[in-house]
Coordinates of C-alpha atoms in Angstrom, one line a residue:
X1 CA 4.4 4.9 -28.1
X2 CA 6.7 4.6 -25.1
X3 CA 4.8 6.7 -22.4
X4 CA 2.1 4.1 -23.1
X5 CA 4.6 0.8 -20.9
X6 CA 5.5 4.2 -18.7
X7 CA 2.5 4.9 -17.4
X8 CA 1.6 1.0 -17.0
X9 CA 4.9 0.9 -14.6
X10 CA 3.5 3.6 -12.9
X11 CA -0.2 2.5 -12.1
X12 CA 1.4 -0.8 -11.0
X13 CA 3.8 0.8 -8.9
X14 CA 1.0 3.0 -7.4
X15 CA -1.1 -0.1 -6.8
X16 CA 2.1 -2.0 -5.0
X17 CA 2.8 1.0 -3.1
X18 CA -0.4 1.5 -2.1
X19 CA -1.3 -2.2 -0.9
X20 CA 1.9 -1.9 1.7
X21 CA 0.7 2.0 2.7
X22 CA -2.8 0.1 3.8
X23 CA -1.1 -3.2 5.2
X24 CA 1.3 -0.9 7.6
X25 CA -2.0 1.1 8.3
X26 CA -4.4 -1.8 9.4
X27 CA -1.1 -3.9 10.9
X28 CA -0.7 -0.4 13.4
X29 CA -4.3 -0.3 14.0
X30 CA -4.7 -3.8 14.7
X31 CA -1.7 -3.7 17.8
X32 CA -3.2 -0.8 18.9
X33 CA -6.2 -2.0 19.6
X34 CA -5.0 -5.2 21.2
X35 CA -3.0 -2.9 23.5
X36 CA -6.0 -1.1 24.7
X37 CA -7.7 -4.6 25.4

């Protein structure tokens, strides 16, 4: 019954890991692009 709150820590730290992978992403791609401007 205890890999059941395992998994759920998991998923949630996928999701929050995730969310700052694509934040870094868009925050890179977003200076770069003012640079070429």
């Amino acid at each position: 019954m205890r890999d059941d709150s395992n998994l759920t820590l998991y998923i949630v730290a996928g999701i929050i890991l995730a969310h700052f992978l694509i934040g870094f992403i868009y925050l890179i791609y977003k200076m770069n692009k003012k640079n070429d401007d």
